[in-house]
PDB file of C-alpha atoms and ligand atoms in Angstrom:
ATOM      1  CA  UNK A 184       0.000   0.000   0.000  1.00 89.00           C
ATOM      2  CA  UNK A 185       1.230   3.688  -0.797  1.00 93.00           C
ATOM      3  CA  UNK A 186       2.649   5.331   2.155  1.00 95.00           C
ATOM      4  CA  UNK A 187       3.194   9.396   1.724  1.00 96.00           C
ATOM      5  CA  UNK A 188       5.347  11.452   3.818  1.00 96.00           C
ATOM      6  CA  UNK A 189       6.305  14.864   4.181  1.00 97.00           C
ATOM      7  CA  UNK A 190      10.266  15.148   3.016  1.00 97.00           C
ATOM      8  CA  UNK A 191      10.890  18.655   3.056  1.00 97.00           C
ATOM      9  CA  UNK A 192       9.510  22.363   2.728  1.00 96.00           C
ATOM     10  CA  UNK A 193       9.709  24.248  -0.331  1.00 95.00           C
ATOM     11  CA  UNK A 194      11.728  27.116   1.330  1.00 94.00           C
ATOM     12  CA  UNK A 195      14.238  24.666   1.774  1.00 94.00           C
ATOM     13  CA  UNK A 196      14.994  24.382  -2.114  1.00 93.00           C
ATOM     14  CA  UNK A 197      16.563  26.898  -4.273  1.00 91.00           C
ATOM     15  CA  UNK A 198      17.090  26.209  -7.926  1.00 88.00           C
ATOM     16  CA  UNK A 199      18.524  23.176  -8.445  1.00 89.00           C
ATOM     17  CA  UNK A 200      18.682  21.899  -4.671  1.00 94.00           C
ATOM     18  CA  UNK A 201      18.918  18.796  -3.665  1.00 96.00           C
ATOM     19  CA  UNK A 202      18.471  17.147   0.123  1.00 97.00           C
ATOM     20  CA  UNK A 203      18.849  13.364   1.235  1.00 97.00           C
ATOM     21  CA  UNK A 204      16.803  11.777   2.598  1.00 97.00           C
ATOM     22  CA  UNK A 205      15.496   8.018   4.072  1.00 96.00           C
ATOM     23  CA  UNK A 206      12.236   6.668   2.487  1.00 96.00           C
ATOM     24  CA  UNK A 207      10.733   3.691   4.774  1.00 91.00           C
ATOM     25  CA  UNK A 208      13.779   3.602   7.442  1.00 91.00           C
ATOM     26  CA  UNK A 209      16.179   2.174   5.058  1.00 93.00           C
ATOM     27  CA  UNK A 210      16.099   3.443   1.578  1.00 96.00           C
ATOM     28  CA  UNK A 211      18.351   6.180   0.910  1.00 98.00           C
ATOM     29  CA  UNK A 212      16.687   8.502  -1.469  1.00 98.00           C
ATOM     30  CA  UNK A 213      18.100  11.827  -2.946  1.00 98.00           C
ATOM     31  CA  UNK A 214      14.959  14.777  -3.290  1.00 98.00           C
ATOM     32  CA  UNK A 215      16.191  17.059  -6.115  1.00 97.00           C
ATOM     33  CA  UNK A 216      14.469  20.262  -7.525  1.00 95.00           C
ATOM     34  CA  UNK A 217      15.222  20.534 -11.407  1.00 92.00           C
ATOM     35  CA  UNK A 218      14.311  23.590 -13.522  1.00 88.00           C
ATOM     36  CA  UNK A 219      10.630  23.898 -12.016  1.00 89.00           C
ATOM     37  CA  UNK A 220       9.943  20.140 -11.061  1.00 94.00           C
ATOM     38  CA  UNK A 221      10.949  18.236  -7.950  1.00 97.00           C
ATOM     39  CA  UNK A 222      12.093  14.480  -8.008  1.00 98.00           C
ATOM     40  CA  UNK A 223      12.542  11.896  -5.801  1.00 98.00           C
ATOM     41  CA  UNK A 224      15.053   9.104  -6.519  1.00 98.00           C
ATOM     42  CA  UNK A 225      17.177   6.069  -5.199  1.00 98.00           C
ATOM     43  CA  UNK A 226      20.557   7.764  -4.130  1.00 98.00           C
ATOM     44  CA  UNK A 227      22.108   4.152  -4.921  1.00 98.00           C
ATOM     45  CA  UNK A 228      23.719   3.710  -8.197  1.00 98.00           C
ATOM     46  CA  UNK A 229      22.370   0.122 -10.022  1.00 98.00           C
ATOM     47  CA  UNK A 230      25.912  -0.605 -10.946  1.00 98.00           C
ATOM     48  CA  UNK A 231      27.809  -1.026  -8.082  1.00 97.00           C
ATOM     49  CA  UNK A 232      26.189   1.122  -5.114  1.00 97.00           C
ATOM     50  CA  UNK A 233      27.820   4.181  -4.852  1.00 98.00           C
ATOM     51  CA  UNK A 234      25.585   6.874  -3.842  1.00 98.00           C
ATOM     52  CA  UNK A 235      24.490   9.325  -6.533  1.00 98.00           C
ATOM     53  CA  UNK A 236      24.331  12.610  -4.017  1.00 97.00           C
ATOM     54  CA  UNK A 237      26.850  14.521  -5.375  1.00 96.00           C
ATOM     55  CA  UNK A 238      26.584  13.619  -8.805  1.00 97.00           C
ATOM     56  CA  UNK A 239      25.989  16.238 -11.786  1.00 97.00           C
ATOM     57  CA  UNK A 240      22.359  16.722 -13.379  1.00 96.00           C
ATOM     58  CA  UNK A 241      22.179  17.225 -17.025  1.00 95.00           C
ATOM     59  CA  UNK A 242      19.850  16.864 -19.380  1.00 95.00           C
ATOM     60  CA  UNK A 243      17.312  15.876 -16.867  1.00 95.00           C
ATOM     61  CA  UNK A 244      19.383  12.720 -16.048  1.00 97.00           C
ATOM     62  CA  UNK A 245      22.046  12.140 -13.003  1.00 98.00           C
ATOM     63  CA  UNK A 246      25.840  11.092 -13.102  1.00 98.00           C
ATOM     64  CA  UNK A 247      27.098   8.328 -10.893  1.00 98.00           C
ATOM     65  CA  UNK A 248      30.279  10.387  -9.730  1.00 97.00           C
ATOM     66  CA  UNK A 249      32.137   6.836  -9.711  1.00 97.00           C
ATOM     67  CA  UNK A 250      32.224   5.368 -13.543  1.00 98.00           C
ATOM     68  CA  UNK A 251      29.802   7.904 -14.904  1.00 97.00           C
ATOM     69  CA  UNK A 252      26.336   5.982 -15.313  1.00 98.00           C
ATOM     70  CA  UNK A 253      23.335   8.276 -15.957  1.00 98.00           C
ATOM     71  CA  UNK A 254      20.397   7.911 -14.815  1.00 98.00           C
ATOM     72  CA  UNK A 255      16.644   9.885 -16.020  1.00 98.00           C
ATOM     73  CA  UNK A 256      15.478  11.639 -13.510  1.00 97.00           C
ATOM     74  CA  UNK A 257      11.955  11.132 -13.919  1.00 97.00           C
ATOM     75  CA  UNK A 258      11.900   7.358 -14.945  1.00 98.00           C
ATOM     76  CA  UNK A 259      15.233   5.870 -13.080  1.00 98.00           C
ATOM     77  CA  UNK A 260      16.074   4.359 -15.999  1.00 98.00           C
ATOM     78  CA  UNK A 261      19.683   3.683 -16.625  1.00 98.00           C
ATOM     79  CA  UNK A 262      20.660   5.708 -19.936  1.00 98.00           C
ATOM     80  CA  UNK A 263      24.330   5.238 -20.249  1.00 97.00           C
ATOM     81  CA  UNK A 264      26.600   2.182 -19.230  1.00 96.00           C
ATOM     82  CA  UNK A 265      28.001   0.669 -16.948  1.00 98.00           C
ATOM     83  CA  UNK A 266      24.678   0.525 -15.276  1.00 98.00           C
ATOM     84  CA  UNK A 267      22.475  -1.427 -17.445  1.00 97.00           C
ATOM     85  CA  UNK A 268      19.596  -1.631 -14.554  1.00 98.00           C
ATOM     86  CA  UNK A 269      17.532   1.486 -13.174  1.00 98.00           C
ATOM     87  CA  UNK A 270      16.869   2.735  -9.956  1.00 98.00           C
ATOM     88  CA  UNK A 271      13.718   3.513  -8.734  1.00 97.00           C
ATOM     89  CA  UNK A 272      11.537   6.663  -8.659  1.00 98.00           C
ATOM     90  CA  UNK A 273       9.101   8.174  -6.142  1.00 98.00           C
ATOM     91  CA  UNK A 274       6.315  10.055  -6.640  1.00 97.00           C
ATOM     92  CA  UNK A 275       6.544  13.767  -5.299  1.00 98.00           C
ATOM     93  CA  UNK A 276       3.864  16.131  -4.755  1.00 97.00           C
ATOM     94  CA  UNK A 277       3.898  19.722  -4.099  1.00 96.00           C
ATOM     95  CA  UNK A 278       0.987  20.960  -1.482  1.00 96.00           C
ATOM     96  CA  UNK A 279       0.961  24.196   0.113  1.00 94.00           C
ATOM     97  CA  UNK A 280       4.563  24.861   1.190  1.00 95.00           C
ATOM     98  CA  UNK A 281       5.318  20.938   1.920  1.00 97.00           C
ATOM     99  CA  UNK A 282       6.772  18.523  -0.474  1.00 97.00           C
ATOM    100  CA  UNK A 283       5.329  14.979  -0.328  1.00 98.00           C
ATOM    101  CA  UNK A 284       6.899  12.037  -0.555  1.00 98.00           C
ATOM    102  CA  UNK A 285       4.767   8.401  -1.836  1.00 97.00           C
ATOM    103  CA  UNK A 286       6.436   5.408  -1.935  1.00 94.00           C
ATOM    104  CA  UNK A 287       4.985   1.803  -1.705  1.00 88.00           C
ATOM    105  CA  UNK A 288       5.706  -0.307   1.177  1.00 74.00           C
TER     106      UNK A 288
HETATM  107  S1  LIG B 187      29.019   2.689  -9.148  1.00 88.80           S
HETATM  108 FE1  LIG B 187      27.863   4.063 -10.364  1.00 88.80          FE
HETATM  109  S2  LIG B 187      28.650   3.791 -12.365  1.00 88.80           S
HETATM  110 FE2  LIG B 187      29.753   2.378 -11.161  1.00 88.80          FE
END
């Protein structure tokens, strides 16, 4: 079943922000803002499990800092080797001044 959370406030964010954070106790998740959208993603790189924090955004897709996978931002699919699996998404929602976190259990 869904579970949603509140993960941050928008005054938290500037342009192209980004905060980590834990979905469900134990999955590390990175909450990015990206031109006008938020996104909500595994912070665990599908090739070898280095964490994506720090890694740069372009194109709407995310650089594992280690070997240089990429990674869409909206789908977690992997779009450049070595990582040939994705990593999964969450669903984010904007209400008020709180950003919402869903995630299944
Ligand atoms: S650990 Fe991310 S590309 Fe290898």
């Amino acid at each position: 079943m869904p579970q949603t959370f509140a993960a941050a406030q928008l005054s938290e964010f500037a342009d192209n922000d980004r905060k980590s954070i834990v979905i469900d106790d134990d999955i590390p998740a990175l909450l990015l803002k990206f031109g006008n959208d938020f996104y909500c993603i595994e912070d665990t790189c599908s090739h070898d499990g280095q964490p994506l924090t720090d890694g740069p955004i372009a194109d709407c897709q995310i650089a594992c800092p280690r070997h240089g996978a990429r990674f869409d931002l909206k789908t977690g699919a992997a779009t450049c080797m070595p990582a040939t699996d994705g990593i999964r998404t969450f669903a984010v929602e904007v209400r008020d001044d709180t950003i919402y976190v869903t995630h299944d259990e």
